[in-house]
Short mmCIF file of N, CA, C and O in Angstrom, two decimals:
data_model
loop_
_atom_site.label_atom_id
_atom_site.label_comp_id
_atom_site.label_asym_id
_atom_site.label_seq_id
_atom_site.Cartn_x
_atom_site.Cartn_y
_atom_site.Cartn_z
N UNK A 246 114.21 17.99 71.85
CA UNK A 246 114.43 19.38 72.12
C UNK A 246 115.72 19.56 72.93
O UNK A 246 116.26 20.59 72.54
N UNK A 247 116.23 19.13 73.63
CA UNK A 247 117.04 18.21 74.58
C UNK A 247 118.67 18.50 74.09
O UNK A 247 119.57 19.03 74.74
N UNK A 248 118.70 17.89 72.55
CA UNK A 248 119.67 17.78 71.90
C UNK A 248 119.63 18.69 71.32
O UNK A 248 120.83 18.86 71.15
N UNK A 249 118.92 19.92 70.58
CA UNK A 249 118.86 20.86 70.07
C UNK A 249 119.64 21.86 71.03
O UNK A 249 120.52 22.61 70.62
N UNK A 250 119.33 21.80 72.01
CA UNK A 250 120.04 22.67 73.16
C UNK A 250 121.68 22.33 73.39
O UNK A 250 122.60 23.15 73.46
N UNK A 251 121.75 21.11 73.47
CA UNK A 251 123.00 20.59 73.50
C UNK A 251 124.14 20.97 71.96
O UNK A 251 125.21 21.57 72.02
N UNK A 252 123.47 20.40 70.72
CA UNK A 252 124.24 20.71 69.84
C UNK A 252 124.44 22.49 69.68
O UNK A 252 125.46 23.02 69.24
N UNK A 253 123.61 22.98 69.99
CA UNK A 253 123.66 24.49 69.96
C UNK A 253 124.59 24.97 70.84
O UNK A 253 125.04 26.05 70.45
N UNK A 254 125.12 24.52 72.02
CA UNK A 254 126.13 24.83 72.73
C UNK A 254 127.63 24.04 72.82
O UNK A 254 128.46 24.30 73.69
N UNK A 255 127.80 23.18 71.89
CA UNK A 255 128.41 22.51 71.32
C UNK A 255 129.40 23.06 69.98
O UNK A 255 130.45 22.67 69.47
N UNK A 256 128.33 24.32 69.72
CA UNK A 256 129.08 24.46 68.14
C UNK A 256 130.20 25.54 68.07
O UNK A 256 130.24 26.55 68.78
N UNK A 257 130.94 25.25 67.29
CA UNK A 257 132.12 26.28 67.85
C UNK A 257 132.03 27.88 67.46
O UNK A 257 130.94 28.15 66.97
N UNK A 258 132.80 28.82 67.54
CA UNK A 258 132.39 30.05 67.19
C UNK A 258 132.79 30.16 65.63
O UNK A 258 133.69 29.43 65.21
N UNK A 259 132.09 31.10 64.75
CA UNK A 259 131.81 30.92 63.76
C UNK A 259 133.22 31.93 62.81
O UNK A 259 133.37 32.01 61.59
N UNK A 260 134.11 32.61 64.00
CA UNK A 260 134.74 33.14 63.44
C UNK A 260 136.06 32.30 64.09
O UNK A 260 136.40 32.67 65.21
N UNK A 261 136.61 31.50 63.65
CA UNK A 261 138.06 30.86 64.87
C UNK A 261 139.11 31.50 64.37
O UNK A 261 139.05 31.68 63.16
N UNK A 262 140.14 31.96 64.96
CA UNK A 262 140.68 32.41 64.71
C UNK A 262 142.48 31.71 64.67
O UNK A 262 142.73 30.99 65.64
N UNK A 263 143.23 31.84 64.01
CA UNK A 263 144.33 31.09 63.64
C UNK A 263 143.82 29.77 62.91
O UNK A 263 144.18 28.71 63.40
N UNK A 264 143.16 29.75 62.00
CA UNK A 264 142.95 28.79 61.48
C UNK A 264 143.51 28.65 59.80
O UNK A 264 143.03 27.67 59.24
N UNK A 265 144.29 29.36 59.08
CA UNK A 265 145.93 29.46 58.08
C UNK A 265 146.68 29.11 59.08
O UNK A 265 146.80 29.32 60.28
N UNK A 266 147.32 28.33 57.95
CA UNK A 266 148.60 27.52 57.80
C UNK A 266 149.50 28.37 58.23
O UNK A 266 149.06 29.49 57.97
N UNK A 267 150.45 28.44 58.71
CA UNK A 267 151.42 29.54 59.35
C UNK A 267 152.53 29.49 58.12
O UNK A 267 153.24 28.62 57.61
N UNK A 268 152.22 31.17 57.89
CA UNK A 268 153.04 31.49 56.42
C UNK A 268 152.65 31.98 55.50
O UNK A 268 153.28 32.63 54.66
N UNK A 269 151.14 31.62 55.55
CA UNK A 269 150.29 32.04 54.63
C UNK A 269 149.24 33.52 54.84
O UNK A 269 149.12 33.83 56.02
N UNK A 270 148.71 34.17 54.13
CA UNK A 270 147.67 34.82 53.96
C UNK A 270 146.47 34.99 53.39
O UNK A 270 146.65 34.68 52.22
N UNK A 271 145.41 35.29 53.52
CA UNK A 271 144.32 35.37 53.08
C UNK A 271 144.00 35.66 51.63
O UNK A 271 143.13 35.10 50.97
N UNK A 272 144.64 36.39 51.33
CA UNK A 272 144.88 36.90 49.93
C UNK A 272 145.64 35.81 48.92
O UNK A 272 145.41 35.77 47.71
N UNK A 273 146.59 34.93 49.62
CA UNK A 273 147.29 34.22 49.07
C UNK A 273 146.20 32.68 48.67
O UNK A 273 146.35 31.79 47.83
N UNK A 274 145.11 32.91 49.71
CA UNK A 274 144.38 31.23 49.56
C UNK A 274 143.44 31.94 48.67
O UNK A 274 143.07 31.16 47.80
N UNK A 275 142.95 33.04 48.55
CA UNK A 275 141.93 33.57 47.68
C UNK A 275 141.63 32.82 45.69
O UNK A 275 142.57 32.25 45.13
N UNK A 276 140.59 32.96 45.15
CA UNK A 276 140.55 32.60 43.76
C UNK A 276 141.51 33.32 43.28
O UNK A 276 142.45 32.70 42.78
N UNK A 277 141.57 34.85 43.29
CA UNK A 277 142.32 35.66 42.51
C UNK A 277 141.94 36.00 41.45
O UNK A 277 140.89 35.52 41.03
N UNK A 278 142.46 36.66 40.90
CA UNK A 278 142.04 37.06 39.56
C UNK A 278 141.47 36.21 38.13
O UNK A 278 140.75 36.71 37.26
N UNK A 279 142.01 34.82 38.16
CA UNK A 279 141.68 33.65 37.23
C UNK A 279 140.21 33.02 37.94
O UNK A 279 139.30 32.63 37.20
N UNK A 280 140.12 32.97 39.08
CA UNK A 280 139.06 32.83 39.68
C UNK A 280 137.84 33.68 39.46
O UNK A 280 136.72 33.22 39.24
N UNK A 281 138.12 34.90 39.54
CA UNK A 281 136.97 35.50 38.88
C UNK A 281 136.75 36.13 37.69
O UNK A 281 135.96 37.07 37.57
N UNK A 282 137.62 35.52 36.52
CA UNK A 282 137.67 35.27 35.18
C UNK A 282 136.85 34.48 34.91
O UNK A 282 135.95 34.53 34.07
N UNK A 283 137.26 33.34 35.92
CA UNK A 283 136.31 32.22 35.31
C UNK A 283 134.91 32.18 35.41
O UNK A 283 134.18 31.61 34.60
N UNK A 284 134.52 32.83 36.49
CA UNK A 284 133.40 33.12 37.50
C UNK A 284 132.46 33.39 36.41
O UNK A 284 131.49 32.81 35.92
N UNK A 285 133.24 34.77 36.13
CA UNK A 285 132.76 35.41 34.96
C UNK A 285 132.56 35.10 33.88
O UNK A 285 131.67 35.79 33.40
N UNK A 286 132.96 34.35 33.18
CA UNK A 286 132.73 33.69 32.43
C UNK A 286 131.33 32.42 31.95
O UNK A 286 130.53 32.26 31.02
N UNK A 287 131.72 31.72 33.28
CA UNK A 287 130.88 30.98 33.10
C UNK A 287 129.57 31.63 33.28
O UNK A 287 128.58 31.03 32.86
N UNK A 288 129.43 32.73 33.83
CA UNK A 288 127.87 34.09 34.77
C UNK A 288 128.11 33.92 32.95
O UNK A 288 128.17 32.78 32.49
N UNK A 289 128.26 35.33 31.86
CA UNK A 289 128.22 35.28 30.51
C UNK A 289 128.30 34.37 29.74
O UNK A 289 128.34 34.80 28.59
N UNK A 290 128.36 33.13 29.80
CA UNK A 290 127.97 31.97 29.16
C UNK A 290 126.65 31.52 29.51
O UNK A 290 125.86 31.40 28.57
N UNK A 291 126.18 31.21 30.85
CA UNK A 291 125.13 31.34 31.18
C UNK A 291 124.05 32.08 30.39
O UNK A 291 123.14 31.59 29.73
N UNK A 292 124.37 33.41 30.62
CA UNK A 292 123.03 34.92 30.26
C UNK A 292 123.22 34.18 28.49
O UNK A 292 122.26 33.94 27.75
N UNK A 293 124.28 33.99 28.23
CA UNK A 293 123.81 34.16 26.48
C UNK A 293 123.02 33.05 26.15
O UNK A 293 122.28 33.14 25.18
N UNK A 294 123.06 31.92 26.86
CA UNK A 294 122.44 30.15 26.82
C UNK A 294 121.18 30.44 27.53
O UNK A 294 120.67 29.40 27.95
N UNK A 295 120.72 31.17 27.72
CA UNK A 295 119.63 32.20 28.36
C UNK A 295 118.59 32.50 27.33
O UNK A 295 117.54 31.87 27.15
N UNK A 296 119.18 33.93 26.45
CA UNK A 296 119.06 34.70 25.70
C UNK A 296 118.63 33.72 24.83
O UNK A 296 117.44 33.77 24.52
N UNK A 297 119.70 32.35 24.09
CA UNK A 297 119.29 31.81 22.92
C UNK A 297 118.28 30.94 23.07
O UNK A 297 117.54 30.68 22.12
N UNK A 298 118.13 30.43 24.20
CA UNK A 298 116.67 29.83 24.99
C UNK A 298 115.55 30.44 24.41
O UNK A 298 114.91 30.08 23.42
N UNK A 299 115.39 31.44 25.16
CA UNK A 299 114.43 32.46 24.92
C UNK A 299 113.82 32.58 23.63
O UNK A 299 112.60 32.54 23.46
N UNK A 300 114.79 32.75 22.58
CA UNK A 300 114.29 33.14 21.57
C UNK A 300 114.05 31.95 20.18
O UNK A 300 113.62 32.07 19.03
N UNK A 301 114.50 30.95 20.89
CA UNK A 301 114.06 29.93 20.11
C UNK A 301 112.81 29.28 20.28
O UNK A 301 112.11 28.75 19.41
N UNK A 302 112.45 29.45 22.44
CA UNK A 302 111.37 29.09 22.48
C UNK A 302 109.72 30.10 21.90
O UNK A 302 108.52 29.81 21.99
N UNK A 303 110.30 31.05 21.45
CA UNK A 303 109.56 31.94 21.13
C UNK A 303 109.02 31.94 19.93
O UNK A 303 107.84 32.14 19.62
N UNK A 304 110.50 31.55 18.90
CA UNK A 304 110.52 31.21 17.35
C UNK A 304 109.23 29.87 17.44
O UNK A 304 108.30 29.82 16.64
N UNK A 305 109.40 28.99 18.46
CA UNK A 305 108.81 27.75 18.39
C UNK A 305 107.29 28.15 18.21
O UNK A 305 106.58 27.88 17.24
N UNK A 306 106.93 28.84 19.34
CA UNK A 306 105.40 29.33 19.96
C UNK A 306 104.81 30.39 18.85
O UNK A 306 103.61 30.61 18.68
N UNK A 307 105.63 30.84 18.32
CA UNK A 307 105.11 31.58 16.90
C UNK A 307 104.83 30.83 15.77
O UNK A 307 103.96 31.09 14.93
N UNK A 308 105.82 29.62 15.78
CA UNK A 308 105.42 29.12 14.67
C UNK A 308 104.15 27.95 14.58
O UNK A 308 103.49 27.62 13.59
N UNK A 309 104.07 27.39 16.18
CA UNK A 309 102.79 26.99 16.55
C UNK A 309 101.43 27.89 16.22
O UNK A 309 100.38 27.41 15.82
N UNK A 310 101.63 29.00 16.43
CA UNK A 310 100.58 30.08 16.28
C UNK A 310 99.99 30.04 14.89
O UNK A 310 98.81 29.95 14.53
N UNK A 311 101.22 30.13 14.14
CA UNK A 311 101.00 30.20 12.73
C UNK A 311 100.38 29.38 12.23
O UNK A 311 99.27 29.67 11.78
N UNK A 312 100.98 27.86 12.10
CA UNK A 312 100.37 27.01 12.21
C UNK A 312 98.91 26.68 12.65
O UNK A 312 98.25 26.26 11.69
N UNK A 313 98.32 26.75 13.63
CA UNK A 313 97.20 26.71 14.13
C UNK A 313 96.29 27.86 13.61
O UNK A 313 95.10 27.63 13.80
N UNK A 314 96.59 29.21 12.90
CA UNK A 314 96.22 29.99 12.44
C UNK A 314 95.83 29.36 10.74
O UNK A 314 94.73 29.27 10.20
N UNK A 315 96.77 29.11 10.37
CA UNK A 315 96.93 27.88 8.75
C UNK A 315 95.85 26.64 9.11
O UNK A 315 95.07 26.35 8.20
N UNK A 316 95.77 26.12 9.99
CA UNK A 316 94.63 25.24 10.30
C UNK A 316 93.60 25.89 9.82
O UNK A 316 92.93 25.74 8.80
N UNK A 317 93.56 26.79 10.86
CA UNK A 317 91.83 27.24 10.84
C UNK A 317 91.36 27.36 10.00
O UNK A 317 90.39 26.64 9.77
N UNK A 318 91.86 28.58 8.81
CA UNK A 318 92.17 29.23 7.64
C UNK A 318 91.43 27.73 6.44
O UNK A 318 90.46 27.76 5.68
N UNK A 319 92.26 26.75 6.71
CA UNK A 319 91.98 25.13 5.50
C UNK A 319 90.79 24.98 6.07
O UNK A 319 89.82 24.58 5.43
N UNK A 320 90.74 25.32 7.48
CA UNK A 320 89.32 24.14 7.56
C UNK A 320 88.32 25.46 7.39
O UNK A 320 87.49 25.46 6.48
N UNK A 321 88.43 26.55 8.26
CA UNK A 321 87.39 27.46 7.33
C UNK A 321 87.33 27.05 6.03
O UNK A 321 86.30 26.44 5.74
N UNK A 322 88.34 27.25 4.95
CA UNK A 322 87.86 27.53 3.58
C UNK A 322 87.64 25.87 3.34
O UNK A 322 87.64 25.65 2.13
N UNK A 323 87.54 25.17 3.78
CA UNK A 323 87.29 23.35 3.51
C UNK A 323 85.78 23.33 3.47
O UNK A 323 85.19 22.88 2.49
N UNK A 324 85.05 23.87 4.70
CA UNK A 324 83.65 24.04 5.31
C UNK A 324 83.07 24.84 4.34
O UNK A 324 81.91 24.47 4.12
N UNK A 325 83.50 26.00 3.53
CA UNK A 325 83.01 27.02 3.09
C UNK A 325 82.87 26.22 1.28
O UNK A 325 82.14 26.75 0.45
N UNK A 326 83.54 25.16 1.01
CA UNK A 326 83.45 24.24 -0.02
C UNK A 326 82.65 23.66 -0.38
O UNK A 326 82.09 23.65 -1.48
N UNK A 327 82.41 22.80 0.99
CA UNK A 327 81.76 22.07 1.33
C UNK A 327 80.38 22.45 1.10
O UNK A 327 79.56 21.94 0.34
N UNK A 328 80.25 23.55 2.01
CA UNK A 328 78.61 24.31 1.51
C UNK A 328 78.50 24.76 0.27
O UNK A 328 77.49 24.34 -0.30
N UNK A 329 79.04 25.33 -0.22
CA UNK A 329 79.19 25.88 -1.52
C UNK A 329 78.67 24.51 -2.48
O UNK A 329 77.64 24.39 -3.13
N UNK A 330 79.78 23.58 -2.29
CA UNK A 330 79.18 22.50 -3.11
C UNK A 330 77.93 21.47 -2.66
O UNK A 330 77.32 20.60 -3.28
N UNK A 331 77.82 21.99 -1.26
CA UNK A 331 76.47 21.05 -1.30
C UNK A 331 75.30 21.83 -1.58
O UNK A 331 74.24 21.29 -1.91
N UNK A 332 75.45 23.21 -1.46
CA UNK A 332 74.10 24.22 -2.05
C UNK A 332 74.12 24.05 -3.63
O UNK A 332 73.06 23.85 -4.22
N UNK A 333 75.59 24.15 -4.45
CA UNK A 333 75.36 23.43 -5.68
C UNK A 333 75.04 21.97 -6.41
O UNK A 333 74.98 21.84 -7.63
N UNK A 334 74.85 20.82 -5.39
CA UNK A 334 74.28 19.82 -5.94
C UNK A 334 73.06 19.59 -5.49
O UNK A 334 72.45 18.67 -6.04
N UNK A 335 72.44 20.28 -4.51
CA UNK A 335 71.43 20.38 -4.19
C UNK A 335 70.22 21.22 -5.02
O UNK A 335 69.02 20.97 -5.03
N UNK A 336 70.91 22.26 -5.68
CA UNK A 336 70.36 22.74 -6.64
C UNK A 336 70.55 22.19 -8.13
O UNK A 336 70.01 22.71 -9.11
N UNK A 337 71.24 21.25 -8.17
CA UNK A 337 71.70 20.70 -9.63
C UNK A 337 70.55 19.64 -9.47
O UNK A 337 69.69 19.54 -10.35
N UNK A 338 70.54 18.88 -8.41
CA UNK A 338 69.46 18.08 -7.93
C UNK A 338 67.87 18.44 -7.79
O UNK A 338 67.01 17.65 -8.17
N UNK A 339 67.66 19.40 -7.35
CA UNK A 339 66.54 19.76 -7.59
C UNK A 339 65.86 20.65 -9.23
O UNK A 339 64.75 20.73 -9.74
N UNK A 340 66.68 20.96 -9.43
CA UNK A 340 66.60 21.22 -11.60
C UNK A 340 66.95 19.92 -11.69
O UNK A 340 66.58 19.67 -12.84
N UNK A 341 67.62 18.45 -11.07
CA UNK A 341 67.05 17.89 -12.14
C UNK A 341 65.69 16.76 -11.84
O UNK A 341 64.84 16.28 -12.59
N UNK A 342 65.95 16.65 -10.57
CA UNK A 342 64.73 16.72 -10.41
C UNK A 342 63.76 17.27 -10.77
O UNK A 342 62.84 16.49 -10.99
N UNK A 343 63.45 18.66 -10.98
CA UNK A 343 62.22 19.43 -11.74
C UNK A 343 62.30 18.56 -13.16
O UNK A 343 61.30 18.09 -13.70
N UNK A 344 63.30 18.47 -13.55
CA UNK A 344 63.15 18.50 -15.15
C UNK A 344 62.79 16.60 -15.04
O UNK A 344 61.90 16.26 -15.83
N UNK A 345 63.26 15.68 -14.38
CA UNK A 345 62.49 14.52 -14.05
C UNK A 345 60.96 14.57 -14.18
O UNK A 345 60.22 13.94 -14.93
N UNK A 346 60.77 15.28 -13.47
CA UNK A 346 59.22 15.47 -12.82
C UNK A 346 58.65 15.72 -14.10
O UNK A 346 57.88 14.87 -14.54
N UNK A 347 58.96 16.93 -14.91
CA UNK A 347 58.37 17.39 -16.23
C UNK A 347 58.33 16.41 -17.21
O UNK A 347 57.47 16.27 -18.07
N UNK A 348 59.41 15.67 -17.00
CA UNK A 348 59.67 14.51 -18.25
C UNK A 348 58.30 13.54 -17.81
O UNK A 348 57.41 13.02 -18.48
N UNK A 349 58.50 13.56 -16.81
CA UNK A 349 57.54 12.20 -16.59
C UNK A 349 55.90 12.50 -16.22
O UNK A 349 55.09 11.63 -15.89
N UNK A 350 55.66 13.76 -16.35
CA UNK A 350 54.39 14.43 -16.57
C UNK A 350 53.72 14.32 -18.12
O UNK A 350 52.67 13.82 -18.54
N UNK A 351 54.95 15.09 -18.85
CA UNK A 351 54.70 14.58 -20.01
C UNK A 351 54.95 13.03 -20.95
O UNK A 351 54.75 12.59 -22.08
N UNK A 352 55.32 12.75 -20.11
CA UNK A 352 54.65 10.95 -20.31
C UNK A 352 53.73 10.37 -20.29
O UNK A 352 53.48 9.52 -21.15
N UNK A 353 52.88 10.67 -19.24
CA UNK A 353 51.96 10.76 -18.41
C UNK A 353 51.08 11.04 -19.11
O UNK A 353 50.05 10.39 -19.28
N UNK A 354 51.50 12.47 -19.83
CA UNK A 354 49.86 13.00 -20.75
C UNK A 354 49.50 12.18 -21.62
O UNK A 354 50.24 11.47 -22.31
N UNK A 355 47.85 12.26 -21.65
CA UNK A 355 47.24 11.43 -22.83
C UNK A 355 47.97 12.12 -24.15
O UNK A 355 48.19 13.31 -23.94
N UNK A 356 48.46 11.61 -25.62
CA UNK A 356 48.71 11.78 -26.24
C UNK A 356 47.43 12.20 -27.77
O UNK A 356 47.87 12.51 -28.88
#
């Protein structure tokens, strides 16, 4: 705590004054006008690398959607097959089974 006190009274003032080169001005050390061309520039290069972000990650997440929507859709109509064809061999199976059964009833009968 000690040194906190110390470096704090240590530090110089935050505005010094005469500190240009003698000759010079403020205006003269400034970016200037190419300086905040560039500034600018690179700020609107930025926003548009932004923008195309955005909308690609969006394109992406839609087309995931879709996708996963196309899933469902196969495996619904896969399941809906599935039953379909197992209620139809189950019934192909049991006619032929019946018709087994009949055959072999009338086998069966005394003649």
């Amino acid at each position: 705590m000690h040194y906190l006190f110390l470096a704090l009274a240590a530090t110089p003032d935050p505005t010094p004054a005469g500190t240009l080169k003698p000759g010079l001005t403020e205006d003269q050390v400034s970016p200037g006008i190419w300086g905040f061309l560039a500034t600018a520039f690179v700020v609107m290069l930025s926003i548009l690398l932004i923008v195309d972000m955005v909308r690609r990650l969006r394109r992406v997440r839609y087309r995931g959607e879709v996708e996963e929507a196309r899933e469902a859709q196969a495996a619904e109509a896969h399941e809906d097959g599935e039953r379909s064809a197992g209620l139809g061999e189950s019934a192909g199976e049991s006619e032929g089974n019946a018709g087994e059964i009949a055959a072999n009833e009338t086998d069966r009968a005394p003649h």
